[in-house]
mmCIF file of C-alpha atoms in Angstrom:
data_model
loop_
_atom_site.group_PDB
_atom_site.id
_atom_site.type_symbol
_atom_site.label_atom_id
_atom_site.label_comp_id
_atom_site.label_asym_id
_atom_site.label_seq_id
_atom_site.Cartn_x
_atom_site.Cartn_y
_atom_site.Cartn_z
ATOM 1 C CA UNK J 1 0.000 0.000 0.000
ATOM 2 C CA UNK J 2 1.688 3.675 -0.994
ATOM 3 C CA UNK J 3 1.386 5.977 1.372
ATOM 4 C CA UNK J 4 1.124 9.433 -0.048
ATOM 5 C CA UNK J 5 3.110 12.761 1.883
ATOM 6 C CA UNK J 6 1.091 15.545 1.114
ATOM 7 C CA UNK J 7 0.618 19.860 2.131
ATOM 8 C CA UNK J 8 -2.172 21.956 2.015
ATOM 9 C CA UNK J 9 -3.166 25.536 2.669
ATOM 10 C CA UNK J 10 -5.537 25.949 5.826
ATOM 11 C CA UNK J 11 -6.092 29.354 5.440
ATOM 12 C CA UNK J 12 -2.547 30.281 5.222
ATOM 13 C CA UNK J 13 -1.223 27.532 6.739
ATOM 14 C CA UNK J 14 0.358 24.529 5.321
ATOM 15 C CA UNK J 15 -1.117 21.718 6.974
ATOM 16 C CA UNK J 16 1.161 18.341 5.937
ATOM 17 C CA UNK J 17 -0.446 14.947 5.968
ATOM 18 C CA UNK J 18 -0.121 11.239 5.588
ATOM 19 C CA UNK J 19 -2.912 9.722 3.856
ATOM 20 C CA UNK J 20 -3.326 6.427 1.925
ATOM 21 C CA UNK J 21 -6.003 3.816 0.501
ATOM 22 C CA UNK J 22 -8.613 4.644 -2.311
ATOM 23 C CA UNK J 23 -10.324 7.967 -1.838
ATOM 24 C CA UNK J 24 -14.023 6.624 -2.180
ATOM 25 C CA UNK J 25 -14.042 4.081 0.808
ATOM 26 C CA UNK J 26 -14.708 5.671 4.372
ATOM 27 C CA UNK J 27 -12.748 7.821 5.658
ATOM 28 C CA UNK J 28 -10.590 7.427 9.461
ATOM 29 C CA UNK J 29 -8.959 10.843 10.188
ATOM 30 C CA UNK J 30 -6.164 10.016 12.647
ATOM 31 C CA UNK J 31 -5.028 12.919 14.798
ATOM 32 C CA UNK J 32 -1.747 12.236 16.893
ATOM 33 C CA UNK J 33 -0.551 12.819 20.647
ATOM 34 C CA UNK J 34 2.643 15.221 22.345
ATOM 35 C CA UNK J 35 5.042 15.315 21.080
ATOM 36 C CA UNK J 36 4.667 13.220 17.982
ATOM 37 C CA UNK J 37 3.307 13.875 14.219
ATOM 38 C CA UNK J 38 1.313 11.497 11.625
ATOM 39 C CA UNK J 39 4.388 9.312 11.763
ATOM 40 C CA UNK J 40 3.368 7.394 15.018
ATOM 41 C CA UNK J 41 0.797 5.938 12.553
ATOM 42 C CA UNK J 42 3.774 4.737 10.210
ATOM 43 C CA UNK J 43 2.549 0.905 10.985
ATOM 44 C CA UNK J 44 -1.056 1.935 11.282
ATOM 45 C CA UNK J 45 -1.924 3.586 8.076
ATOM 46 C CA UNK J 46 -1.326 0.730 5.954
ATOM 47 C CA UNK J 47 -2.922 -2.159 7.583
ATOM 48 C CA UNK J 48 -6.354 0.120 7.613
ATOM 49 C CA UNK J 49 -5.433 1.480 4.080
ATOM 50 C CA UNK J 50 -7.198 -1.734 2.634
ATOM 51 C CA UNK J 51 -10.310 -0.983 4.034
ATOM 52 C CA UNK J 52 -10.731 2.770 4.472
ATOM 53 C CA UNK J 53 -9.532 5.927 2.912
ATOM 54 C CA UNK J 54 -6.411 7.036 5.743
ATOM 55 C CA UNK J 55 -5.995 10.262 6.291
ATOM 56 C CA UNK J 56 -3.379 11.282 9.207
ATOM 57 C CA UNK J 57 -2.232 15.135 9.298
ATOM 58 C CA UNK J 58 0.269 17.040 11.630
ATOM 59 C CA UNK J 59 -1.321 19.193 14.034
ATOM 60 C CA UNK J 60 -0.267 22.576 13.953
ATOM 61 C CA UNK J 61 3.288 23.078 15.451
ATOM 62 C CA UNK J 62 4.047 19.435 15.572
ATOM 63 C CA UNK J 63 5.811 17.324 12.600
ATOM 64 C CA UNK J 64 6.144 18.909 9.027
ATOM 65 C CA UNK J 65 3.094 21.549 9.492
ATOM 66 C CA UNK J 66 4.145 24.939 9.583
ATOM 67 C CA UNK J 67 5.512 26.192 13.504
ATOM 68 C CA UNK J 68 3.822 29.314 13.307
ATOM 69 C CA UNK J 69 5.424 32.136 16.030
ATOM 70 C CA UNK J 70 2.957 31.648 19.237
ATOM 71 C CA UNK J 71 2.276 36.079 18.767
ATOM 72 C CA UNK J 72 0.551 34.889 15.163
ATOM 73 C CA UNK J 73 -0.951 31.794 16.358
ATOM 74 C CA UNK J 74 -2.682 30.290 19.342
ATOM 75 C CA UNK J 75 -1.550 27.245 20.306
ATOM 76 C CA UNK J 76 -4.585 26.367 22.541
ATOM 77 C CA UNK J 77 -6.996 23.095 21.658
ATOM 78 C CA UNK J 78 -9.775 25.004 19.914
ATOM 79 C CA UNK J 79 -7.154 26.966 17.584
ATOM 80 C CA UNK J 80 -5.858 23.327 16.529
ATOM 81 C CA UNK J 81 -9.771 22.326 16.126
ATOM 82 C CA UNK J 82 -10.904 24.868 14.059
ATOM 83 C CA UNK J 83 -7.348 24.496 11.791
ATOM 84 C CA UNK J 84 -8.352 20.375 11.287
ATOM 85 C CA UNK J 85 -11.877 21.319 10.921
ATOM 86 C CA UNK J 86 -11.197 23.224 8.037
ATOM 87 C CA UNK J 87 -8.727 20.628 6.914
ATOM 88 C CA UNK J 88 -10.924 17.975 6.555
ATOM 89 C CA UNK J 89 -13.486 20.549 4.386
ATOM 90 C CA UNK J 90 -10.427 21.699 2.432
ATOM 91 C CA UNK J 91 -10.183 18.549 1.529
ATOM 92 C CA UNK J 92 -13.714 17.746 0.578
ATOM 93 C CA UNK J 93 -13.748 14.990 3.982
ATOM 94 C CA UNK J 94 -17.294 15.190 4.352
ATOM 95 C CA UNK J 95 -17.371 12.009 6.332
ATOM 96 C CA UNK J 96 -15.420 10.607 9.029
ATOM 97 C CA UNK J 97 -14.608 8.425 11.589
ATOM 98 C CA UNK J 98 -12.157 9.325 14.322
ATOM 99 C CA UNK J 99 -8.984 7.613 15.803
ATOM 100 C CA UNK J 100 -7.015 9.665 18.514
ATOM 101 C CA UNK J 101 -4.537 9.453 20.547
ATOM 102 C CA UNK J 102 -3.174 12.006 23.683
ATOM 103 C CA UNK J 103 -3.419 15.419 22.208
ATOM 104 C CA UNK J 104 -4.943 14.348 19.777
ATOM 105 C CA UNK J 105 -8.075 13.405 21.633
ATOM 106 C CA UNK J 106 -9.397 17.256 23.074
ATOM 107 C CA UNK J 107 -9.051 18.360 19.281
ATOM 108 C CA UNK J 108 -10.785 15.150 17.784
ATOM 109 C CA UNK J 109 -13.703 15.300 20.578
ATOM 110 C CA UNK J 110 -14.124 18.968 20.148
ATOM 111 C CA UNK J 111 -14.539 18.731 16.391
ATOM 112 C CA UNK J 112 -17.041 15.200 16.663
ATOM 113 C CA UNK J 113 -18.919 17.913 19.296
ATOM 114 C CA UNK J 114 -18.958 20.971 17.139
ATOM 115 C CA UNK J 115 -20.094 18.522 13.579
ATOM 116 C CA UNK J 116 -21.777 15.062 15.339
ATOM 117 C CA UNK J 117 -23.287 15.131 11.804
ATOM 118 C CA UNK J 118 -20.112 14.656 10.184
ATOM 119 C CA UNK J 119 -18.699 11.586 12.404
ATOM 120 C CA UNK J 120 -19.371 8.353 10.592
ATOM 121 C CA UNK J 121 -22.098 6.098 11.982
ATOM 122 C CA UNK J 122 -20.444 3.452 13.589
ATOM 123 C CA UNK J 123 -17.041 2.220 11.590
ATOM 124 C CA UNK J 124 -15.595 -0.057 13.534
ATOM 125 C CA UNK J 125 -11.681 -0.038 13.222
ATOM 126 C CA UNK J 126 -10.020 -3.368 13.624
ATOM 127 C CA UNK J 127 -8.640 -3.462 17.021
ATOM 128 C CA UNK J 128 -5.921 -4.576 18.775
ATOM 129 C CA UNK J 129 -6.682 -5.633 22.567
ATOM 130 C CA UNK J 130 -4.685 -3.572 24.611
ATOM 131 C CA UNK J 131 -4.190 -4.721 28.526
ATOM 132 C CA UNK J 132 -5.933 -1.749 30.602
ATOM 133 C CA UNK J 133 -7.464 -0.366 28.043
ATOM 134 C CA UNK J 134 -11.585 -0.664 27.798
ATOM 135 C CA UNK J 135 -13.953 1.427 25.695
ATOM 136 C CA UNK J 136 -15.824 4.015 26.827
ATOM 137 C CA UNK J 137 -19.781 3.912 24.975
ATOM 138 C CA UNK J 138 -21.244 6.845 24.826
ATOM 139 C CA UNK J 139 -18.598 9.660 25.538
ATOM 140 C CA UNK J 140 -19.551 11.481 22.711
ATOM 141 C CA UNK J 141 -23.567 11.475 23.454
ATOM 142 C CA UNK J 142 -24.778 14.873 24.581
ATOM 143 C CA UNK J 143 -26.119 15.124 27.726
ATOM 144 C CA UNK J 144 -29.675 15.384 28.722
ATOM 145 C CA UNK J 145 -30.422 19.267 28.923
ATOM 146 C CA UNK J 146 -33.347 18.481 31.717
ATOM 147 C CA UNK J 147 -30.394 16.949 33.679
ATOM 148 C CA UNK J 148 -28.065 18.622 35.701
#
C-alpha cells in the first residue's frame, strides 16, 4: 500500500499529511498525541489502508506543518480544532470516523462535538486488545439538557 506525503493551505497555513487507501471508501482521520506527528501511525496507516480511505495530518506546530510564532498563532486546543476542521473541508472529507490518541483526543472530541453530523455512523476499526485499556460507549452522546 503507498502511502502518499502531502501539504495543504488551511487558510494560510500549510497543513502536511499522511494519507493512503482509495479515496471513495470511508474515511478514518487520525489525529496524533505530544510530542509526535502522523508518523506514530507509520505501521497503522497501511494495515487500515485496505479498508478505508487514511488520512493522518500534523497538528499545527508538531511534525512537518508549519511552527507558526505563538504572537501569530494560538496554540490552545480550539485553535488546533478549528485548523483540522477546516482541513478535513479543504479537503472535501465530508465524512469521518475518528482515531485519537493524547493530544490528539481534546481536538478530535471537540470537532465530533462541534459537527456530530459529520462523524461516521459506527465504523468499527479493527482493534488490537490492549491490557488496561476498555472502551468508553457513549462519551460522545450529549447530555440530557433536563439533567443537571
Amino acid at each position: 500500500m503507498t502511502v502518499r506525503f502531502n501539504t495543504v493551505d488551511v487558510d494560510g497555513l500549510k497543513v502536511f499529511y499522511r494519507s493512503a487507501g482509495d479515496p471513495s471508501a470511508p474515511v478514518v482521520l487520525l489525529l496524533h498525541g505530544f510530542p509526535s506527528a502522523s508518523h506514530m501511525f507509520r505501521d497503522l496507516i497501511p494495515e487500515l489502508a485496505g479498508k478505508y480511505h487514511v488520512v493522518a495530518p500534523d497538528l499545527p506546530g508538531f511534525g512537518m506543518t508549519e511552527q507558526p510564532a505563538r504572537d501569530v498563532f494560538a496554540y490552545t486546543f480550539d485553535n488546533m480544532t478549528n485548523v483540522v476542521s477546516r482541513f478535513t473541508e479543504v479537503l472535501g472529507l465530508k465524512q469521518f470516523a475518528i482515531y485519537v490518541f493524547d493530544y490528539g483526543a481534546p481536538v478530535g472530541f471537540r470537532l465530533a462535538l462541534a459537527h456530530p453530523d459529520r462523524l461516521s455512523e459506527r465504523q468499527h476499526l479493527p482493534r488490537r486488545r490492549v491490557r488496561g485499556l476498555r472502551p468508553c460507549p457513549g462519551l460522545l452522546e450529549r447530555a440530557d439538557p433536563g439533567q443537571p
